[in-house]
């Protein structure tokens, strides 16, 4: 027991070693009395009345500790603790009492301890500690052997086995049984520890797998949220890009997004197209604001669709004026033809709406269109409310072509005429005065075969 205590640092082995020492002393003094061979003057009566109550008290404490009674049966634990306190009081008190008083009480204490330990062992065993039953069995055998010893002392029967007293057998059996149970407890505790480790590892593994599942599920949810948010952002980006393209040409918009600004560029040969409604001010006075906006929106939306057809860049609208340019921002060798074709479709649309308004008894809108080909500078300026625009004398001349034209006619300059004359029949108007430009050669353009 001392060796196990030194190796394992388990105090149960140390206490059990003390119990074995007490058994040895009990055997030497109480049972056999051969201590006198070593110590002739020893007070046998003193030790005879001292060792049994001391041994019973220590055995009770050891059993209480060994069985872990406090865990398995707290109420019984409290009761046994009280019994041990009573034993301690008795152990001190007996030094002041006579032998005739002490001996019967010691005997009663021993018998009471047998019953208490048996009862505690059975209760603890039922509560789940399998050592309880072994302790109860040990003290039951011990009790039977002590009864046999008492019977032999009083009647001479039953006879000793091999010359050894029954008390000696009881002492040896108890010592061996307690030592055996202590060794088994070590084995069972080791098994329990291994099982607890295995259970803890399984729980850890299960917890890890569960955490992995939770993380995986969370990742899936997060990925779905990210995908949904990415889709939303992509849709919003497409909307913003489309909105930007409605304001700026694609090349200019990309340059602006990439660099934060866009360089203005010179285009040596483009065709600028101006339109204006005749008598717009007078007609607008006869319409409500919402009706006026609806009318203008109908015309300009149709013009936008026509420009898309011919890849012509819309520049802006100013009141009832509509300005566009062909050959910007992508150079286009057919810029003049595309501008004239778009102008012809503008005029056709306006003529169709004119017929509808007349049939409804309403005042129709009528249009003038002017076209000029030349050099412009195109780009955006400023840092707020970007707007793509064109500048240069070609813009001014195109404006004069429109203002110097006639209702329902497409008025083009000499420069544009030189570019389209081989495809369209044009009527020379002569030199027409244009504000700030003087006399300028002008032509009405018609479709091929028209005059």
Coordinates of C-alpha atoms in Angstrom, one line a residue:
X1 CA 0.0 0.0 0.0
X2 CA 2.8 2.4 0.8
X3 CA 4.4 1.5 -2.6
X4 CA 1.2 2.3 -4.4
X5 CA 0.8 5.5 -2.5
X6 CA 4.3 6.7 -3.4
X7 CA 3.7 5.7 -7.1
X8 CA 0.1 7.0 -7.5
X9 CA -0.1 9.7 -4.9
X10 CA -3.6 8.3 -3.9
X11 CA -4.2 8.9 -0.2
X12 CA -6.5 5.8 -0.1
X13 CA -3.5 3.6 -0.2
X14 CA -1.9 5.5 2.7
X15 CA -5.0 5.2 4.8
X16 CA -5.3 1.5 3.9
X17 CA -1.6 1.0 5.0
X18 CA -2.6 2.6 8.4
X19 CA -5.6 0.2 8.6
X20 CA -3.3 -2.8 8.0
X21 CA -0.9 -1.6 10.7
X22 CA -3.9 -1.3 13.1
X23 CA -4.9 -4.9 12.1
X24 CA -1.4 -6.1 12.9
X25 CA -1.4 -4.4 16.3
X26 CA -4.9 -5.8 16.9
X27 CA -3.6 -9.3 16.2
X28 CA -0.5 -8.8 18.3
X29 CA -2.2 -7.3 21.3
X30 CA -5.9 -8.2 21.4
X31 CA -6.1 -11.6 19.7
X32 CA -2.8 -13.4 20.4
X33 CA -1.1 -11.2 23.0
X34 CA 2.4 -12.2 21.8
X35 CA 3.5 -8.6 22.0
X36 CA 4.7 -9.4 25.5
X37 CA 7.5 -11.4 24.0
X38 CA 8.9 -8.1 22.6
X39 CA 7.7 -5.7 25.3
X40 CA 7.5 -7.4 28.7
X41 CA 6.2 -4.4 30.6
X42 CA 3.5 -3.4 28.0
X43 CA 0.2 -2.4 29.5
X44 CA -2.0 -5.0 27.8
X45 CA -5.2 -3.7 29.3
X46 CA -4.6 -0.2 28.0
X47 CA -4.0 -1.4 24.4
X48 CA -6.7 -4.0 24.7
X49 CA -9.2 -1.2 25.2
X50 CA -7.6 1.3 22.9
X51 CA -6.9 -0.4 19.6
X52 CA -10.4 -1.7 18.9
X53 CA -12.2 1.7 19.0
X54 CA -9.4 3.3 17.2
X55 CA -9.5 0.6 14.5
X56 CA -13.3 0.8 14.2
X57 CA -13.2 4.6 13.8
X58 CA -10.4 4.5 11.1
X59 CA -12.2 1.6 9.3
X60 CA -15.4 3.6 9.2
X61 CA -13.6 6.7 7.9
X62 CA -11.8 4.7 5.3
X63 CA -15.1 3.0 4.1
X64 CA -16.8 6.4 4.0
X65 CA -14.0 7.7 1.8
X66 CA -13.4 4.6 -0.3
X67 CA -17.1 4.3 -1.2
X68 CA -17.5 8.0 -1.9
X69 CA -20.7 8.0 0.2
X70 CA -21.0 11.7 0.0
X71 CA -21.6 11.5 -3.8
X72 CA -23.9 8.4 -3.8
X73 CA -25.9 9.0 -0.7
X74 CA -25.5 12.5 0.9
X75 CA -28.0 11.8 3.7
X76 CA -26.3 8.6 4.9
X77 CA -22.9 10.4 4.6
X78 CA -24.1 13.0 7.1
X79 CA -25.4 10.3 9.4
X80 CA -22.1 8.4 9.3
X81 CA -20.1 11.6 9.9
X82 CA -22.1 12.1 13.1
X83 CA -21.4 8.5 14.1
X84 CA -17.7 9.1 13.5
X85 CA -17.8 12.2 15.7
X86 CA -19.5 10.1 18.4
X87 CA -16.7 7.5 18.0
X88 CA -14.1 10.2 18.4
X89 CA -15.8 11.5 21.6
X90 CA -16.0 8.0 23.0
X91 CA -12.3 7.3 22.1
X92 CA -11.3 10.3 24.2
X93 CA -13.8 9.6 27.0
X94 CA -12.8 6.0 27.5
X95 CA -9.4 7.1 29.0
X96 CA -11.3 8.4 32.0
X97 CA -13.5 5.3 32.5
X98 CA -12.9 1.9 34.1
X99 CA -12.4 -1.3 32.2
X100 CA -15.9 -2.8 33.1
X101 CA -17.5 0.2 31.5
X102 CA -15.2 0.5 28.4
X103 CA -15.2 -3.1 27.3
X104 CA -19.0 -3.5 26.8
X105 CA -19.1 -0.2 25.0
X106 CA -16.2 -1.2 22.7
X107 CA -18.0 -4.4 21.9
X108 CA -21.2 -2.5 21.2
X109 CA -19.3 -0.1 19.0
X110 CA -17.8 -2.9 17.0
X111 CA -21.2 -4.6 16.4
X112 CA -22.8 -1.2 15.5
X113 CA -20.0 -0.6 13.0
X114 CA -20.5 -3.9 11.3
X115 CA -24.2 -3.1 10.8
X116 CA -23.6 0.5 9.8
X117 CA -20.9 -0.5 7.2
X118 CA -23.2 -3.3 5.8
X119 CA -26.1 -0.9 5.6
X120 CA -24.0 1.9 3.9
X121 CA -22.4 -0.6 1.5
X122 CA -25.8 -1.9 0.3
X123 CA -27.2 1.6 0.0
X124 CA -24.2 2.8 -2.0
X125 CA -24.3 -0.3 -4.1
X126 CA -28.0 0.4 -5.0
X127 CA -27.0 4.0 -5.9
X128 CA -24.6 2.7 -8.5
X129 CA -21.3 2.1 -6.7
X130 CA -20.6 -1.6 -7.2
X131 CA -17.9 -1.5 -4.4
X132 CA -20.7 -1.0 -1.8
X133 CA -21.8 -4.6 -2.1
X134 CA -18.3 -5.9 -1.7
X135 CA -17.8 -3.8 1.4
X136 CA -21.1 -5.1 2.9
X137 CA -20.1 -8.7 2.1
X138 CA -16.6 -8.2 3.7
X139 CA -18.0 -6.8 6.9
X140 CA -20.7 -9.6 7.0
X141 CA -18.0 -12.3 6.8
X142 CA -16.0 -10.4 9.4
X143 CA -19.1 -10.2 11.7
X144 CA -19.7 -14.0 11.3
X145 CA -16.1 -14.8 12.2
X146 CA -16.2 -12.5 15.2
X147 CA -19.4 -14.2 16.4
X148 CA -17.6 -17.5 15.9
X149 CA -14.8 -16.2 18.1
X150 CA -17.2 -15.1 20.8
X151 CA -19.0 -18.5 20.7
X152 CA -15.6 -20.3 21.0
X153 CA -14.6 -18.2 24.0
X154 CA -17.9 -18.9 25.8
X155 CA -18.5 -22.5 24.7
X156 CA -15.3 -23.8 23.2
X157 CA -17.1 -24.4 19.9
X158 CA -16.6 -24.2 17.0
X159 CA -13.0 -25.3 17.3
X160 CA -10.2 -23.1 15.8
X161 CA -9.2 -24.0 12.2
X162 CA -5.5 -25.0 12.0
X163 CA -5.0 -23.5 15.5
X164 CA -5.7 -19.9 14.4
X165 CA -8.4 -17.9 16.0
X166 CA -11.5 -16.7 14.2
X167 CA -10.6 -13.1 15.0
X168 CA -7.3 -13.7 13.3
X169 CA -9.0 -15.0 10.2
X170 CA -11.4 -12.1 10.3
X171 CA -8.6 -9.6 10.5
X172 CA -6.6 -11.3 7.6
X173 CA -9.8 -11.5 5.5
X174 CA -10.7 -7.9 6.1
X175 CA -7.2 -6.7 5.3
X176 CA -6.9 -8.8 2.1
X177 CA -10.5 -7.8 1.0
X178 CA -9.9 -4.1 1.5
X179 CA -6.6 -4.3 -0.3
X180 CA -8.1 -6.3 -3.1
X181 CA -11.0 -3.8 -3.5
X182 CA -8.5 -1.0 -3.5
X183 CA -6.6 -2.6 -6.4
X184 CA -9.8 -3.3 -8.2
X185 CA -10.9 0.3 -7.7
X186 CA -7.7 1.4 -9.3
X187 CA -8.5 -0.9 -12.3
X188 CA -12.1 0.2 -12.5
X189 CA -11.2 3.9 -12.2
X190 CA -8.7 3.4 -14.9
X191 CA -11.4 1.8 -17.1
X192 CA -13.7 4.6 -16.2
X193 CA -11.1 7.2 -17.1
X194 CA -10.4 5.5 -20.4
X195 CA -14.2 5.3 -21.1
X196 CA -14.5 9.0 -20.1
X197 CA -11.6 9.9 -22.4
X198 CA -13.2 7.8 -25.2
X199 CA -16.6 9.5 -24.5
X200 CA -15.0 12.9 -24.4
X201 CA -13.1 12.2 -27.7
X202 CA -16.4 11.0 -29.2
X203 CA -18.2 14.1 -27.9
X204 CA -15.4 16.3 -29.2
X205 CA -15.5 14.6 -32.6
X206 CA -19.3 14.9 -32.7
X207 CA -19.1 18.5 -31.6
X208 CA -16.4 19.1 -34.3
X209 CA -18.5 17.4 -36.9
X210 CA -21.6 19.4 -35.8
X211 CA -19.6 22.6 -35.8
X212 CA -18.3 21.8 -39.3
X213 CA -21.9 21.1 -40.4
X214 CA -23.1 24.4 -38.9
X215 CA -20.2 26.3 -40.5
X216 CA -20.9 24.5 -43.8
X217 CA -24.6 25.4 -43.6
X218 CA -23.7 28.9 -42.6
X219 CA -21.3 29.1 -45.5
X220 CA -24.0 27.9 -47.9
X221 CA -26.4 30.5 -46.5
X222 CA -23.7 33.1 -46.7
X223 CA -22.8 32.1 -50.2
X224 CA -26.5 32.3 -51.2
X225 CA -26.7 35.8 -49.6
X226 CA -23.5 36.8 -51.3
X227 CA -24.8 35.5 -54.7
X228 CA -28.1 37.2 -54.1
X229 CA -26.3 40.4 -53.1
X230 CA -23.9 40.1 -56.0
X231 CA -26.8 39.6 -58.4
X232 CA -28.5 42.7 -56.9
X233 CA -25.3 44.7 -57.2
X234 CA -24.8 43.5 -60.7
X235 CA -28.4 44.4 -61.6
X236 CA -27.8 47.8 -59.9
X237 CA -24.6 48.3 -61.8
X238 CA -26.2 47.4 -65.0
X239 CA -28.9 49.9 -64.3
X240 CA -26.3 52.6 -63.4
X241 CA -24.3 51.7 -66.5
X242 CA -27.3 51.9 -68.6
X243 CA -28.3 55.2 -67.1
X244 CA -24.8 56.5 -67.7
X245 CA -25.0 55.3 -71.3
X246 CA -28.2 57.2 -71.7
X247 CA -26.2 60.3 -70.7
X248 CA -22.8 59.7 -72.3
X249 CA -21.5 57.6 -75.3
X250 CA -20.1 54.2 -74.3
X251 CA -16.4 55.1 -74.9
X252 CA -16.7 58.3 -72.9
X253 CA -18.5 56.5 -70.0
X254 CA -15.8 53.8 -69.8
X255 CA -13.1 56.4 -69.9
X256 CA -14.9 58.4 -67.1
X257 CA -15.3 55.3 -64.9
X258 CA -11.7 54.3 -65.4
X259 CA -9.9 57.6 -65.0
X260 CA -12.5 59.9 -63.4
X261 CA -12.5 62.2 -66.3
X262 CA -12.7 62.1 -70.1
X263 CA -10.6 64.0 -72.6
X264 CA -12.4 66.2 -75.2
X265 CA -11.5 65.1 -78.8
X266 CA -11.5 66.8 -82.2
X267 CA -13.4 65.1 -85.0
X268 CA -12.4 66.5 -88.4
X269 CA -15.5 65.4 -90.3
X270 CA -18.9 64.8 -88.8
X271 CA -22.5 65.7 -89.6
X272 CA -24.5 67.8 -87.1
X273 CA -28.4 67.6 -87.2
X274 CA -30.7 70.2 -85.7
X275 CA -34.5 70.1 -85.5
X276 CA -37.0 72.7 -84.2
X277 CA -40.8 72.8 -84.1
X278 CA -42.5 75.7 -86.0
X279 CA -44.7 77.9 -83.8
X280 CA -44.0 75.8 -80.7
X281 CA -44.6 78.8 -78.3
X282 CA -48.0 79.5 -79.7
X283 CA -49.1 75.8 -79.6
X284 CA -47.7 75.3 -76.0
X285 CA -49.9 78.2 -74.8
X286 CA -52.9 76.2 -75.8
X287 CA -51.8 73.0 -74.0
X288 CA -51.6 72.1 -70.3
X289 CA -48.0 71.5 -69.1
X290 CA -48.6 67.7 -68.8
X291 CA -50.1 67.6 -72.4
X292 CA -47.1 69.6 -73.7
X293 CA -44.6 67.3 -72.1
X294 CA -46.5 64.2 -73.4
X295 CA -46.4 65.6 -76.9
X296 CA -42.7 66.5 -76.9
X297 CA -41.8 63.2 -75.2
X298 CA -43.7 61.3 -78.0
X299 CA -41.7 63.0 -80.7
X300 CA -38.3 62.9 -79.0
X301 CA -38.7 59.2 -78.0
X302 CA -39.3 58.4 -81.7
X303 CA -36.3 60.5 -82.7
X304 CA -34.2 58.5 -80.1
X305 CA -35.2 55.2 -81.6
X306 CA -34.4 56.5 -85.2
X307 CA -30.9 57.6 -84.0
X308 CA -30.2 54.2 -82.5
X309 CA -31.1 52.7 -85.9
X310 CA -28.3 54.7 -87.6
X311 CA -25.8 54.8 -84.7
X312 CA -26.1 58.5 -84.4
X313 CA -25.3 60.2 -81.1
X314 CA -27.9 62.3 -79.5
X315 CA -26.4 65.4 -77.9
X316 CA -29.2 67.1 -76.1
X317 CA -32.6 68.8 -76.3
X318 CA -33.0 72.5 -75.6
X319 CA -36.7 73.3 -75.2
X320 CA -38.2 72.0 -78.5
X321 CA -34.9 71.8 -80.2
X322 CA -33.2 68.4 -80.8
X323 CA -29.5 68.2 -81.5
X324 CA -27.6 65.1 -82.8
X325 CA -24.3 64.3 -84.5
X326 CA -23.2 61.4 -86.8
X327 CA -19.6 60.3 -86.7
X328 CA -19.1 60.9 -83.0
X329 CA -17.6 59.3 -80.9
X330 CA -16.8 56.5 -83.3
X331 CA -15.6 57.9 -86.7
X332 CA -18.1 56.9 -89.5
X333 CA -17.4 57.4 -93.2
X334 CA -21.1 57.4 -93.8
X335 CA -21.9 60.1 -91.3
X336 CA -23.6 62.4 -93.8
X337 CA -25.7 59.6 -95.4
X338 CA -26.8 58.4 -91.9
X339 CA -27.7 61.9 -90.8
X340 CA -29.8 62.6 -93.9
X341 CA -31.6 59.2 -93.6
X342 CA -32.4 59.9 -89.9
X343 CA -33.7 63.4 -90.9
X344 CA -35.9 61.9 -93.6
X345 CA -37.4 59.5 -91.0
X346 CA -37.9 62.4 -88.6
X347 CA -39.8 64.3 -91.2
X348 CA -41.9 61.2 -92.1
X349 CA -42.9 60.6 -88.4
X350 CA -43.8 64.3 -87.9
X351 CA -46.0 64.2 -91.1
X352 CA -47.8 61.1 -89.8
X353 CA -48.5 62.7 -86.5
X354 CA -49.6 65.9 -88.3
X355 CA -52.2 64.0 -90.3
X356 CA -53.5 62.3 -87.1
X357 CA -53.9 65.7 -85.3
X358 CA -55.7 67.3 -88.3
X359 CA -58.1 64.4 -88.4
X360 CA -58.8 65.0 -84.7
X361 CA -59.3 68.7 -85.2
X362 CA -56.2 69.6 -83.2
X363 CA -53.3 71.9 -84.0
X364 CA -50.4 69.8 -85.3
X365 CA -46.7 70.2 -84.7
X366 CA -44.6 71.0 -87.8
X367 CA -40.8 70.6 -88.0
X368 CA -37.7 72.3 -89.6
X369 CA -34.5 70.3 -89.9
X370 CA -31.0 71.6 -90.6
X371 CA -27.8 69.6 -91.4
X372 CA -24.2 70.7 -91.8
X373 CA -20.9 68.7 -92.0
X374 CA -17.6 69.8 -90.6
X375 CA -15.2 69.7 -87.7
X376 CA -16.3 69.7 -84.0
X377 CA -14.8 69.2 -80.6
X378 CA -16.7 66.6 -78.5
X379 CA -16.5 65.7 -74.8
X380 CA -17.6 66.6 -71.3
X381 CA -16.7 69.5 -69.2
X382 CA -17.0 70.3 -65.5
X383 CA -17.1 68.0 -62.4
X384 CA -20.8 67.8 -61.8
X385 CA -23.9 66.8 -63.8
X386 CA -21.8 65.5 -66.7
X387 CA -23.3 66.1 -70.2
X388 CA -21.7 65.1 -73.5
X389 CA -21.6 68.0 -75.8
X390 CA -20.1 69.3 -79.1
X391 CA -18.5 72.6 -79.9
X392 CA -17.3 74.4 -83.0
X393 CA -18.4 76.4 -86.0
X394 CA -20.0 73.4 -87.6
X395 CA -22.5 73.4 -84.7
X396 CA -23.4 77.0 -85.3
X397 CA -23.8 76.5 -89.0
X398 CA -26.0 73.5 -88.5
X399 CA -28.2 75.6 -86.2
X400 CA -28.4 78.3 -89.0
X401 CA -29.4 75.6 -91.5
X402 CA -32.4 74.7 -89.2
X403 CA -33.4 78.3 -88.5
X404 CA -33.0 79.3 -92.2
X405 CA -35.0 76.3 -93.4
X406 CA -38.7 75.9 -94.1
X407 CA -41.5 73.9 -92.5
X408 CA -41.3 70.2 -93.5
X409 CA -38.0 70.6 -95.3
X410 CA -34.5 69.3 -94.6
X411 CA -32.1 72.2 -95.2
X412 CA -28.4 71.2 -95.7
X413 CA -25.2 73.1 -96.2
X414 CA -22.8 73.1 -99.2
X415 CA -20.4 70.9 -97.2
X416 CA -23.1 68.2 -96.6
X417 CA -24.4 68.5 -100.2
X418 CA -21.0 67.6 -101.6
X419 CA -21.0 64.4 -99.5
X420 CA -24.6 63.2 -100.3
X421 CA -25.3 64.6 -103.8
X422 CA -24.7 61.3 -105.5
X423 CA -27.3 59.5 -103.5
X424 CA -30.0 62.1 -103.1
X425 CA -31.7 64.6 -105.3
X426 CA -31.1 68.0 -103.8
X427 CA -32.7 71.4 -104.7
X428 CA -30.3 74.4 -104.7
X429 CA -31.8 77.3 -102.8
X430 CA -29.1 79.8 -103.7
X431 CA -27.2 81.9 -101.2
X432 CA -29.3 82.4 -98.1
X433 CA -28.4 84.9 -95.4
X434 CA -27.6 83.3 -92.1
X435 CA -27.1 85.3 -88.9
X436 CA -23.5 85.9 -88.1
X437 CA -22.5 83.8 -91.2
X438 CA -23.5 86.0 -94.1
X439 CA -24.7 84.4 -97.3
X440 CA -24.5 80.6 -97.3
X441 CA -25.2 78.1 -100.1
X442 CA -28.1 76.0 -99.0
X443 CA -30.0 72.9 -100.4
X444 CA -33.3 71.1 -99.7
X445 CA -32.6 67.4 -99.8
X446 CA -35.1 64.8 -101.0
X447 CA -35.0 61.1 -101.4
X448 CA -33.6 59.7 -104.6
X449 CA -36.1 60.4 -107.4
X450 CA -38.0 63.1 -105.4
X451 CA -38.1 66.8 -106.4

